[in-house]
Coordinates of C-alpha atoms in Angstrom, one line a residue:
Chain A
M1 CA 51.9 55.4 -62.3
R2 CA 52.9 53.0 -59.5
F3 CA 49.7 52.4 -57.9
V4 CA 48.2 49.1 -57.9
P5 CA 45.0 49.6 -60.0
G6 CA 42.8 48.9 -57.0
S7 CA 44.1 51.6 -54.5
K8 CA 44.4 54.2 -57.1
W9 CA 40.3 54.1 -57.6
V10 CA 40.1 53.9 -53.7
V11 CA 42.2 57.3 -53.6
A12 CA 40.1 59.0 -56.4
A13 CA 36.9 57.9 -54.8
L14 CA 38.1 59.2 -51.4
F15 CA 39.2 62.4 -52.8
F16 CA 35.7 63.0 -54.8
V17 CA 33.8 62.0 -51.3
A18 CA 36.0 64.7 -49.6
L19 CA 35.1 67.1 -52.1
A20 CA 31.3 66.5 -51.9
I21 CA 31.1 66.3 -48.2
P22 CA 30.1 69.8 -47.5
L23 CA 27.6 69.4 -50.2
L24 CA 25.9 66.7 -48.6
T25 CA 26.0 67.9 -45.0
D26 CA 26.2 70.9 -43.3
N27 CA 26.8 69.4 -39.9
S28 CA 29.4 71.6 -38.2
Y29 CA 30.5 68.5 -35.9
Y30 CA 31.5 66.5 -38.9
L31 CA 33.3 69.1 -40.9
N32 CA 35.2 70.3 -37.8
M33 CA 36.1 66.8 -37.1
L34 CA 37.4 66.2 -40.9
I35 CA 39.2 69.6 -40.8
M36 CA 41.2 68.4 -37.7
V37 CA 42.0 64.9 -39.3
F38 CA 43.3 66.8 -42.3
I39 CA 45.5 69.0 -40.2
W40 CA 46.7 66.5 -38.0
S41 CA 47.3 64.1 -40.7
I42 CA 49.7 66.6 -42.5
A43 CA 51.8 66.8 -39.4
V44 CA 51.6 63.1 -38.7
S45 CA 52.8 62.4 -42.4
G46 CA 55.8 64.6 -41.7
M47 CA 56.7 62.6 -38.7
N48 CA 56.1 59.7 -41.0
I49 CA 58.9 60.9 -43.4
I50 CA 61.7 61.2 -40.8
A51 CA 60.5 58.3 -38.6
G52 CA 58.9 55.9 -40.9
Y53 CA 61.0 56.2 -44.1
A54 CA 64.3 57.8 -43.0
G55 CA 64.2 55.6 -39.7
Q56 CA 65.0 58.5 -37.4
L57 CA 62.2 58.7 -34.6
S58 CA 61.7 62.2 -34.0
L59 CA 59.4 63.4 -31.0
A60 CA 60.2 67.1 -31.6
H61 CA 57.3 67.5 -34.1
A62 CA 54.6 69.1 -31.8
G63 CA 57.2 71.7 -31.0
F64 CA 57.4 72.2 -34.9
F65 CA 53.7 72.3 -35.2
G66 CA 53.6 74.9 -32.5
I67 CA 56.2 77.0 -34.2
G68 CA 53.9 77.0 -37.5
A69 CA 51.2 77.9 -35.6
Y70 CA 52.6 80.6 -33.5
T71 CA 54.5 82.0 -36.4
L72 CA 51.1 82.6 -38.4
G73 CA 49.4 83.5 -35.5
L74 CA 51.8 86.1 -34.5
L75 CA 52.4 87.6 -38.0
M76 CA 48.7 88.1 -38.6
V77 CA 47.8 89.6 -35.1
K78 CA 50.9 91.7 -34.3
A79 CA 52.2 92.4 -37.8
Q80 CA 48.8 92.4 -39.7
M81 CA 50.4 90.3 -42.5
S82 CA 48.2 88.8 -44.8
F83 CA 47.3 85.1 -44.6
L84 CA 49.2 83.4 -47.5
V85 CA 52.3 85.5 -46.6
S86 CA 52.0 84.7 -42.8
L87 CA 51.5 81.0 -44.1
A88 CA 54.5 81.0 -46.4
V89 CA 56.9 82.5 -43.8
S90 CA 55.5 80.2 -41.1
V91 CA 56.4 77.1 -43.3
V92 CA 59.8 78.5 -44.3
L93 CA 60.7 79.6 -40.6
T94 CA 59.8 76.2 -39.5
G95 CA 61.8 74.6 -41.9
M96 CA 64.6 76.7 -41.0
V97 CA 64.4 76.0 -37.3
G98 CA 64.0 72.3 -38.4
A99 CA 67.4 72.8 -40.2
V100 CA 69.2 74.0 -37.2
V101 CA 67.8 71.4 -34.8
G102 CA 68.4 68.7 -37.6
M103 CA 72.1 69.9 -37.8
I104 CA 72.6 69.1 -34.2
S105 CA 70.2 66.2 -33.4
L106 CA 70.9 64.1 -36.6
R107 CA 74.5 63.6 -35.4
L108 CA 73.0 61.3 -32.8
K109 CA 71.6 57.9 -33.8
G110 CA 68.9 55.4 -32.9
H111 CA 67.5 56.1 -29.2
Y112 CA 69.7 58.8 -28.5
F113 CA 68.1 60.7 -31.5
A114 CA 64.7 60.1 -30.2
I115 CA 65.7 61.2 -26.7
F116 CA 67.5 64.3 -27.8
S117 CA 64.5 65.2 -30.1
L118 CA 62.1 64.8 -27.2
C119 CA 64.2 67.2 -25.4
M120 CA 64.2 69.8 -28.4
G121 CA 60.3 69.1 -28.2
V122 CA 60.2 70.1 -24.6
I123 CA 62.3 73.0 -25.0
L124 CA 60.1 74.2 -28.2
S125 CA 57.2 74.2 -26.2
L126 CA 58.8 75.9 -23.2
V127 CA 60.0 78.7 -25.2
I128 CA 56.5 79.2 -26.7
E129 CA 54.9 79.0 -23.2
K130 CA 57.4 81.3 -21.4
W131 CA 58.3 83.8 -23.9
E132 CA 55.2 85.8 -22.8
S133 CA 56.1 89.1 -24.2
L134 CA 55.9 87.5 -27.8
T135 CA 53.6 84.7 -27.6
E136 CA 51.3 85.9 -24.6
G137 CA 52.2 82.8 -22.8
V138 CA 49.5 80.8 -21.2
R139 CA 47.1 83.5 -21.8
G140 CA 47.0 82.5 -25.1
L141 CA 47.0 84.3 -28.3
L142 CA 43.6 85.6 -29.2
G143 CA 42.1 87.2 -32.2
I144 CA 43.8 85.8 -35.2
P145 CA 42.1 87.3 -38.2
V146 CA 39.9 85.3 -40.8
P147 CA 42.2 83.9 -43.5
K148 CA 41.7 86.0 -46.6
I149 CA 43.2 85.3 -50.1
G150 CA 42.7 88.1 -52.4
S151 CA 39.1 88.8 -51.9
V152 CA 38.2 85.6 -50.7
E153 CA 37.3 85.3 -47.1
F154 CA 37.3 81.8 -45.5
S155 CA 35.0 82.8 -42.7
T156 CA 32.7 79.8 -43.1
L157 CA 33.1 76.3 -42.3
T158 CA 32.7 75.1 -45.6
S159 CA 35.3 77.5 -47.0
Q160 CA 37.7 76.7 -44.3
Y161 CA 37.2 73.1 -45.1
Y162 CA 38.3 73.5 -48.8
L163 CA 41.2 75.5 -47.8
I164 CA 42.7 72.9 -45.6
L165 CA 41.4 70.0 -48.0
F166 CA 43.6 71.7 -50.7
F167 CA 46.8 71.7 -48.8
F168 CA 46.2 68.3 -47.2
V169 CA 45.9 67.0 -50.8
L170 CA 48.8 69.1 -51.9
A171 CA 50.9 67.7 -48.9
M172 CA 49.8 64.2 -49.7
F173 CA 50.6 64.5 -53.2
V174 CA 54.1 65.7 -52.5
N175 CA 54.6 63.0 -50.1
R176 CA 53.6 60.4 -52.4
Q177 CA 55.9 61.8 -55.3
I178 CA 58.9 61.7 -52.8
I179 CA 58.2 58.4 -51.3
H180 CA 57.9 56.8 -54.7
S181 CA 61.1 58.2 -55.9
L182 CA 64.8 57.8 -55.9
V183 CA 64.7 60.3 -52.9
G184 CA 62.4 58.3 -51.1
R185 CA 64.4 55.0 -51.9
T186 CA 67.3 56.9 -50.4
F187 CA 65.6 57.5 -47.3
I188 CA 64.4 54.0 -46.9
S189 CA 68.0 52.9 -47.7
I190 CA 69.1 54.8 -44.6
R191 CA 66.8 53.3 -42.4
N192 CA 67.6 49.9 -43.7
S193 CA 71.4 50.2 -43.1
E194 CA 73.2 53.6 -43.0
E195 CA 76.5 51.7 -43.4
L196 CA 75.2 50.1 -46.8
A197 CA 73.9 53.4 -47.9
E198 CA 77.2 55.5 -47.2
S199 CA 79.2 52.5 -48.9
L200 CA 77.1 53.0 -52.0
G201 CA 78.0 56.7 -52.1
I202 CA 74.7 58.3 -50.2
H203 CA 75.6 61.1 -48.1
A204 CA 73.5 59.8 -45.1
M205 CA 73.6 63.1 -43.1
K206 CA 72.5 65.1 -46.2
S207 CA 69.6 62.9 -46.8
K208 CA 68.5 62.9 -43.2
M209 CA 68.5 66.6 -43.2
L210 CA 66.4 66.7 -46.2
A211 CA 63.8 64.4 -44.6
F212 CA 64.0 66.1 -41.2
V213 CA 63.4 69.5 -42.7
Y214 CA 60.8 68.4 -44.9
S215 CA 59.1 66.6 -42.1
T216 CA 59.4 69.8 -40.1
V217 CA 58.0 72.0 -43.1
L218 CA 54.9 69.7 -42.9
A219 CA 54.4 70.0 -39.1
G220 CA 54.7 73.7 -39.5
L221 CA 52.2 73.9 -42.2
A222 CA 49.9 71.8 -40.4
G223 CA 50.4 74.2 -37.2
A224 CA 49.9 77.3 -39.5
L225 CA 46.6 75.8 -40.8
Y226 CA 45.6 75.0 -37.2
A227 CA 46.2 78.7 -36.2
G228 CA 44.1 79.9 -39.1
Y229 CA 41.3 77.8 -38.5
L230 CA 40.9 78.2 -34.8
R231 CA 42.2 81.7 -34.7
F232 CA 43.4 81.3 -31.0
L233 CA 46.4 79.5 -29.8
G234 CA 47.5 78.2 -26.5
P235 CA 50.9 76.9 -25.7
E236 CA 49.7 73.4 -25.1
I237 CA 49.5 72.7 -28.9
A238 CA 53.3 72.3 -28.9
S239 CA 53.2 70.2 -25.7
I240 CA 55.0 66.9 -25.7
E241 CA 51.7 65.0 -25.1
H242 CA 50.7 66.1 -28.7
A243 CA 54.0 64.5 -30.0
F244 CA 53.0 61.2 -28.5
E245 CA 49.6 61.6 -29.7
M246 CA 50.9 62.1 -33.2
L247 CA 53.2 58.9 -32.8
L248 CA 50.2 57.0 -31.7
Y249 CA 48.2 58.1 -34.7
L250 CA 51.3 57.0 -37.1
L251 CA 51.8 53.7 -35.2
V252 CA 48.1 52.7 -35.5
G253 CA 47.8 53.7 -39.1
G254 CA 50.9 52.2 -40.2
I255 CA 54.5 53.7 -39.9
G256 CA 56.5 53.7 -43.1
T257 CA 53.3 53.8 -45.2
L258 CA 52.0 56.4 -47.3
W259 CA 48.4 56.3 -46.0
G260 CA 49.2 55.2 -42.6
P261 CA 49.1 58.6 -41.0
V262 CA 45.6 59.7 -42.5
V263 CA 44.2 56.4 -41.6
G264 CA 45.7 56.4 -38.1
T265 CA 44.8 60.1 -37.6
A266 CA 41.1 59.6 -38.6
L267 CA 40.7 56.5 -36.7
V268 CA 42.2 57.5 -33.4
M269 CA 40.8 61.0 -33.4
T270 CA 37.3 59.6 -33.9
L271 CA 37.8 57.0 -31.2
M272 CA 39.0 59.9 -29.0
Q273 CA 35.9 61.8 -29.7
W274 CA 33.7 59.0 -28.7
L275 CA 35.7 58.6 -25.6
Q276 CA 35.7 62.3 -24.8
S277 CA 33.8 62.1 -21.6
W278 CA 36.3 59.9 -20.1
Q279 CA 38.8 62.7 -20.6
D280 CA 42.2 61.3 -19.1
Y281 CA 41.1 57.7 -18.6
R282 CA 41.0 57.1 -22.4
M283 CA 44.5 56.3 -22.2
I284 CA 43.6 53.3 -20.2
I285 CA 42.0 52.1 -23.5
F286 CA 44.6 53.6 -25.9
G287 CA 47.7 52.1 -24.1
P288 CA 46.6 48.5 -24.3
I289 CA 45.3 49.1 -27.9
L290 CA 48.8 50.4 -28.7
V291 CA 50.6 47.6 -27.1
L292 CA 48.4 45.0 -29.2
I293 CA 49.0 46.8 -32.2
V294 CA 52.6 47.1 -32.0
M295 CA 52.6 43.1 -31.2
F296 CA 50.4 42.0 -33.8
L297 CA 50.5 44.8 -36.4
P298 CA 54.0 46.2 -36.3
H299 CA 53.1 48.1 -39.6
G300 CA 50.0 49.2 -38.2
I301 CA 46.5 49.3 -39.9
M302 CA 47.9 50.0 -43.5
G303 CA 50.8 47.6 -43.2
A304 CA 48.6 44.8 -42.1
F305 CA 46.3 45.8 -45.3
A306 CA 49.5 45.4 -47.5
Q307 CA 50.3 42.0 -46.1
L308 CA 46.9 40.6 -46.8
K309 CA 46.9 41.9 -50.4
K310 CA 50.5 40.3 -50.7
N311 CA 49.2 36.9 -49.7
Q312 CA 46.7 36.9 -52.1
P313 CA 47.6 35.9 -55.6
S314 CA 47.9 38.7 -57.9
V315 CA 45.1 38.5 -60.4
L316 CA 46.5 41.8 -62.1
P317 CA 47.0 41.3 -66.1
D318 CA 50.5 42.2 -67.0
T319 CA 49.5 44.9 -69.1
T320 CA 52.0 47.5 -68.1
D321 CA 54.2 48.3 -70.9
D322 CA 56.6 50.8 -69.6
K323 CA 59.7 49.9 -67.6
N324 CA 58.2 50.2 -64.3
R325 CA 56.8 46.7 -64.3
G326 CA 59.2 45.3 -62.1
I327 CA 58.5 48.1 -59.3
E328 CA 54.9 47.6 -59.5
R329 CA 55.3 43.9 -58.9
G330 CA 57.2 44.6 -55.9
V331 CA 54.8 47.3 -54.3
N332 CA 53.4 44.8 -52.0
D333 CA 56.8 43.4 -50.9
R334 CA 57.5 46.8 -50.0
R335 CA 54.9 47.4 -47.8
L336 CA 55.6 44.5 -45.7
A337 CA 59.0 46.1 -45.3
G338 CA 57.4 48.9 -43.6
G339 CA 58.5 50.5 -46.6
E340 CA 56.7 52.2 -49.3
S341 CA 53.0 51.8 -49.4
D342 CA 50.4 53.4 -51.4
A343 CA 47.3 51.4 -50.3
Chain F
M1 CA 95.9 51.9 -57.7
L2 CA 95.1 52.0 -54.1
R3 CA 97.8 52.0 -51.5
T4 CA 98.4 52.4 -47.7
E5 CA 101.2 53.6 -45.8
K6 CA 101.6 52.5 -42.3
L7 CA 98.0 52.3 -41.8
S8 CA 96.9 51.9 -38.2
K9 CA 93.7 51.6 -36.2
Y10 CA 93.5 51.4 -32.5
F11 CA 90.4 50.6 -30.7
G12 CA 91.3 51.7 -27.1
G13 CA 94.5 49.9 -26.4
N14 CA 93.5 47.3 -29.1
Q15 CA 95.7 47.5 -32.2
A16 CA 93.3 46.2 -34.7
V17 CA 95.4 47.1 -37.6
N18 CA 99.0 47.8 -37.0
S19 CA 101.3 49.8 -39.4
V20 CA 100.1 47.9 -42.6
D21 CA 101.8 49.0 -46.0
F22 CA 99.8 47.3 -48.9
Q23 CA 99.0 47.9 -52.4
I24 CA 96.0 46.8 -54.6
N25 CA 97.2 46.9 -58.4
Q26 CA 95.0 47.7 -61.2
G27 CA 93.3 44.8 -62.6
E28 CA 94.5 42.2 -60.2
I29 CA 92.6 40.1 -57.6
T30 CA 94.3 40.9 -54.4
A31 CA 93.2 38.6 -51.4
I32 CA 93.6 39.5 -47.7
I33 CA 93.7 36.2 -45.4
G34 CA 94.5 35.8 -41.9
P35 CA 93.0 34.1 -38.9
N36 CA 89.9 35.4 -37.1
G37 CA 90.5 38.6 -35.5
A38 CA 93.5 39.3 -37.5
G39 CA 92.0 42.9 -38.6
K40 CA 91.1 41.9 -42.0
T41 CA 87.7 43.5 -42.0
T42 CA 88.7 46.6 -39.8
F43 CA 91.5 47.0 -42.7
F44 CA 88.5 47.0 -45.1
N45 CA 86.5 49.4 -42.9
L46 CA 89.6 51.8 -43.1
I47 CA 90.1 51.7 -47.0
S48 CA 86.5 52.0 -47.6
G49 CA 86.2 55.0 -45.6
L50 CA 83.8 53.7 -42.8
H51 CA 86.1 54.3 -40.0
P52 CA 88.9 57.0 -40.0
P53 CA 92.3 55.5 -39.4
T54 CA 94.3 56.1 -36.0
S55 CA 97.4 57.2 -38.1
G56 CA 99.0 56.4 -41.5
K57 CA 98.0 57.2 -45.1
I58 CA 95.6 55.9 -47.7
F59 CA 96.2 57.0 -51.4
F60 CA 93.8 56.2 -54.4
E61 CA 95.0 56.8 -58.1
G62 CA 97.8 58.6 -56.6
E63 CA 95.7 61.2 -54.6
E64 CA 95.4 61.1 -50.8
V65 CA 92.3 59.9 -49.6
T66 CA 93.1 59.1 -45.9
N67 CA 90.1 60.7 -44.1
K68 CA 87.4 60.8 -46.9
R69 CA 84.1 59.2 -45.7
S70 CA 82.7 56.2 -47.1
Y71 CA 80.1 58.0 -49.5
E72 CA 83.1 59.9 -50.9
M73 CA 85.1 56.9 -51.3
A74 CA 82.0 55.2 -53.3
K75 CA 81.8 58.2 -55.4
M76 CA 85.4 57.9 -56.3
G77 CA 84.9 54.2 -57.4
I78 CA 85.7 52.2 -54.2
A79 CA 82.6 49.7 -53.6
R80 CA 82.4 47.1 -51.2
T81 CA 80.0 44.3 -49.8
F82 CA 79.7 43.4 -46.1
Q83 CA 80.3 40.3 -44.4
T84 CA 76.9 40.0 -43.1
T85 CA 74.6 40.8 -46.1
K86 CA 73.1 44.1 -45.6
L87 CA 70.4 43.8 -48.1
F88 CA 66.9 45.2 -47.3
A89 CA 65.0 41.9 -46.8
G90 CA 61.5 43.3 -47.0
A91 CA 62.0 44.7 -50.4
T92 CA 62.5 43.1 -53.7
V93 CA 65.9 42.7 -55.2
M94 CA 65.2 45.2 -57.9
E95 CA 64.3 47.9 -55.3
N96 CA 67.3 47.1 -53.3
L97 CA 69.3 47.5 -56.7
M98 CA 67.8 50.7 -57.6
I99 CA 69.5 52.6 -54.8
G100 CA 73.1 51.6 -56.0
H101 CA 73.3 53.9 -59.0
R102 CA 71.8 56.8 -56.8
L103 CA 75.2 58.3 -56.3
R104 CA 75.6 58.9 -60.0
T105 CA 72.4 60.9 -60.2
K106 CA 71.7 64.6 -59.3
S107 CA 67.9 65.0 -58.9
G108 CA 66.9 66.1 -55.5
F109 CA 63.8 66.8 -53.8
W110 CA 62.0 69.2 -56.5
G111 CA 62.9 67.1 -59.4
A112 CA 61.3 64.2 -57.8
V113 CA 58.3 66.2 -56.9
I114 CA 57.7 67.4 -60.3
R115 CA 59.1 64.4 -62.0
S116 CA 61.3 66.4 -64.2
Q117 CA 62.8 65.3 -67.3
R118 CA 66.2 64.9 -65.7
Y119 CA 64.5 62.9 -62.8
R120 CA 62.9 60.6 -65.2
N121 CA 66.2 60.0 -67.2
E122 CA 67.9 59.2 -63.8
E123 CA 65.5 57.0 -62.7
R124 CA 65.5 55.1 -66.0
A125 CA 69.1 55.1 -65.8
C126 CA 69.2 53.6 -62.2
R127 CA 66.6 50.8 -63.3
E128 CA 68.7 49.9 -66.5
K129 CA 71.8 49.9 -64.5
A130 CA 70.0 47.5 -61.8
L131 CA 68.8 45.1 -64.6
Q132 CA 72.4 45.3 -66.3
V133 CA 74.2 44.3 -63.0
L134 CA 71.7 41.5 -62.2
E135 CA 72.4 40.3 -65.6
F136 CA 76.0 40.4 -65.0
V137 CA 75.9 38.4 -62.0
G138 CA 73.5 36.0 -63.4
A139 CA 70.4 36.8 -61.3
S140 CA 68.1 38.4 -63.5
A141 CA 65.4 35.9 -62.7
L142 CA 65.4 37.3 -59.2
A143 CA 64.5 40.9 -60.1
N144 CA 61.0 40.8 -58.7
R145 CA 61.5 38.5 -55.9
S146 CA 61.6 39.5 -52.4
V147 CA 65.0 39.4 -50.8
A148 CA 63.8 37.4 -47.9
S149 CA 62.7 34.6 -50.2
I150 CA 66.1 33.9 -52.2
S151 CA 68.9 31.8 -51.0
Q152 CA 72.0 32.9 -49.3
E153 CA 74.0 32.4 -52.2
E154 CA 71.6 34.6 -54.2
Q155 CA 71.8 37.2 -51.5
K156 CA 75.6 37.3 -52.0
R157 CA 75.4 37.7 -55.8
V158 CA 72.7 40.5 -55.3
A159 CA 74.9 42.2 -52.7
I160 CA 77.7 42.2 -55.2
A161 CA 75.5 43.5 -58.0
L162 CA 74.5 46.3 -55.6
A163 CA 78.3 47.1 -55.3
L164 CA 78.8 46.8 -59.0
S165 CA 75.8 49.2 -59.6
T166 CA 77.9 52.1 -58.2
D167 CA 80.2 52.0 -61.4
P168 CA 83.3 51.0 -59.3
K169 CA 86.8 50.8 -60.2
I170 CA 87.7 48.7 -57.2
V171 CA 85.5 46.2 -55.6
L172 CA 86.3 45.2 -51.8
L173 CA 84.5 41.8 -51.2
D174 CA 84.4 40.8 -47.5
E175 CA 83.9 36.9 -47.3
P176 CA 81.8 36.7 -50.2
A177 CA 81.7 33.0 -49.9
G178 CA 81.0 32.7 -46.2
G179 CA 78.2 30.5 -45.4
I180 CA 77.8 29.0 -48.7
N181 CA 78.5 25.5 -50.0
A182 CA 81.4 24.1 -52.1
D183 CA 79.4 24.2 -55.4
E184 CA 77.9 27.7 -54.9
T185 CA 81.4 28.8 -54.1
S186 CA 82.9 27.7 -57.3
N187 CA 80.2 29.5 -59.0
L188 CA 81.0 32.6 -57.0
A189 CA 84.7 32.2 -57.8
E190 CA 83.5 32.1 -61.5
L191 CA 81.8 35.5 -61.0
I192 CA 84.7 36.9 -59.4
T193 CA 86.8 35.9 -62.3
K194 CA 84.1 37.5 -64.6
M195 CA 84.5 40.6 -62.6
K196 CA 88.2 40.8 -63.2
N197 CA 87.9 40.0 -66.8
A198 CA 85.7 43.0 -67.1
G199 CA 88.2 45.1 -66.2
L200 CA 87.7 45.4 -62.5
T201 CA 90.0 45.5 -59.7
I202 CA 89.2 43.3 -56.7
C203 CA 90.3 43.1 -53.3
I204 CA 89.0 40.0 -51.1
I205 CA 88.9 38.8 -47.8
E206 CA 88.1 35.0 -47.7
H207 CA 88.7 32.1 -45.4
K208 CA 88.2 29.5 -48.0
M209 CA 91.9 28.9 -48.9
Q210 CA 91.4 26.8 -52.0
M211 CA 89.1 29.4 -53.6
I212 CA 91.8 32.2 -52.7
M213 CA 94.8 30.2 -54.0
K214 CA 93.0 29.5 -57.4
L215 CA 91.9 33.3 -57.7
A216 CA 94.1 35.6 -56.2
D217 CA 97.0 37.3 -58.0
R218 CA 98.6 38.3 -54.7
I219 CA 97.8 37.7 -51.2
M220 CA 98.6 39.7 -47.9
V221 CA 98.5 37.9 -44.7
L222 CA 97.5 39.8 -41.5
N223 CA 97.8 38.3 -38.0
Q224 CA 97.0 40.3 -35.1
G225 CA 96.8 43.5 -37.1
I226 CA 100.4 43.0 -38.4
K227 CA 101.2 42.2 -42.0
I228 CA 103.2 39.1 -41.8
A229 CA 103.5 38.3 -45.5
E230 CA 102.8 39.3 -49.1
G231 CA 103.1 37.5 -52.3
T232 CA 101.7 35.3 -54.9
P233 CA 99.7 32.3 -53.6
D234 CA 102.6 30.2 -54.4
E235 CA 105.1 32.3 -52.2
I236 CA 102.3 32.4 -49.4
S237 CA 101.8 28.7 -49.5
R238 CA 105.6 28.3 -48.6
N239 CA 106.0 30.9 -46.2
E240 CA 107.2 29.6 -43.0
T241 CA 105.7 32.4 -40.9
V242 CA 102.2 32.1 -42.8
I243 CA 102.1 28.5 -42.2
E244 CA 102.8 28.6 -38.7
A245 CA 100.3 31.5 -38.2
Y246 CA 97.6 30.3 -40.3
L247 CA 98.1 27.4 -42.8
G248 CA 99.1 25.3 -39.9
G249 CA 95.3 25.3 -39.3
G250 CA 94.6 25.2 -42.9
A251 CA 92.6 21.9 -42.9
H252 CA 90.9 23.4 -39.9
A253 CA 90.3 26.6 -41.7
Q254 CA 88.9 25.1 -44.8
A255 CA 86.5 22.9 -42.6
H256 CA 84.6 26.2 -41.7

């Protein structure tokens, strides 16, 4: 109800395109690419909740992605549990680890939190790599069964595509509901000024915990889907490099905007594919791009879009009759703030 | 209504607030004045729960609240503004204000996700509260303006509106007239009188003496963390110690 009409149609159109893609192409390269974009978008959108909205830059999220992935993989391989149950347990367990990590790390503020979360990320990835008796360490976890829900087997690429699209849409829906709500506003108020938020009766620690746990749940969900899709896991998925990649996606797409994580992930992953033959040298390209983006588009691509829109005179007729009108008009300003966005 | 007993705050060896006994009476405007660095804002930070005191006690409506955190104080009915306006410049006035009533709502994550009946009622309540306080401070026209685009005085009004949207019993105003001109100051004084008439208890830190002398029912004077005088504006303006410490530079102070 709070979409500006334009973007509402864009989202609807993209949704139908996403639904139709497997019917239009059976090119496995594209489908695989899209599946990876969906998976990483979910994880990056989690990072966005805690870093972009609640203002606490967490670099531990690759670790949580790893927890989600390994929990699903281990439950399915070693405990022969079903896909759905494993998925649910992975998400809950990641959230629980997130709660413990959050309780400790959210006592720190600003850069200290970021550095601490970086350390937590390193610890999580080390645990996954070194706990060989459980995770098989660097040998990797092989033979994760094909995901099955009831009698439906997700063995083909197309079926996997729809399975992961479903969770992607679900995650984005929940994100949208949260971001455009009193809960989301509470996060933003903490990002704006924790002192002011507390003086308005907001228990900042509690809200930050909620944002953090939810964000780790998204990372865990993404990890679990990744494990169910690739059916092979190596400890490097939890490595700190992935946390920085996620941050890159987020910054390019637009931190603190609803669709920024998706746009950034899609764009950067595509670019990376093109530059794949460059291997490690591609950072020579991404480094300067990132610097330019931070300098000239501090709110990323979606943030810049929002600003463009804001500068155009509104031609929307004032037909909204409900009480949300004031909020709707404010939507553009909000984006500039690096705040809510729905473009 | 709010009372402190030997309230002290030390930052290292620096005694920012030193053994202050103080009282805010219901329905009154109480002012805290003193030279720069006298400990006024620190005192506010203590009674609003932002910082824990080093020693001493705070009572609110008879109950001890010494170590309560600021969000708990806010829930009990103590609202405050900050010296430097801490509004969210990128958002609109309305968006800033929506959060002010959040402490009186209960909806959490799931309520927001499914947009439960209670959630929708509470969101509506927040919006209505925001409109109501905006009207009270005479800033209804600003609802959809971005905070970055409104004047300093308007920002001060919105900051007061934000404090009012928490449904407070006491409002602590930290230099509400700082950085605004004389006309605007008298408008602001009118607003503060209006708040008092609406039944609110007010405590105000201010350097603009004329405004304080007109508004305040009682004044406390702090100097170097110590309370050096307390009384009606008349008594304070005749108090030797105060004149020496502060009003001696009165003309100077007003020039700010």
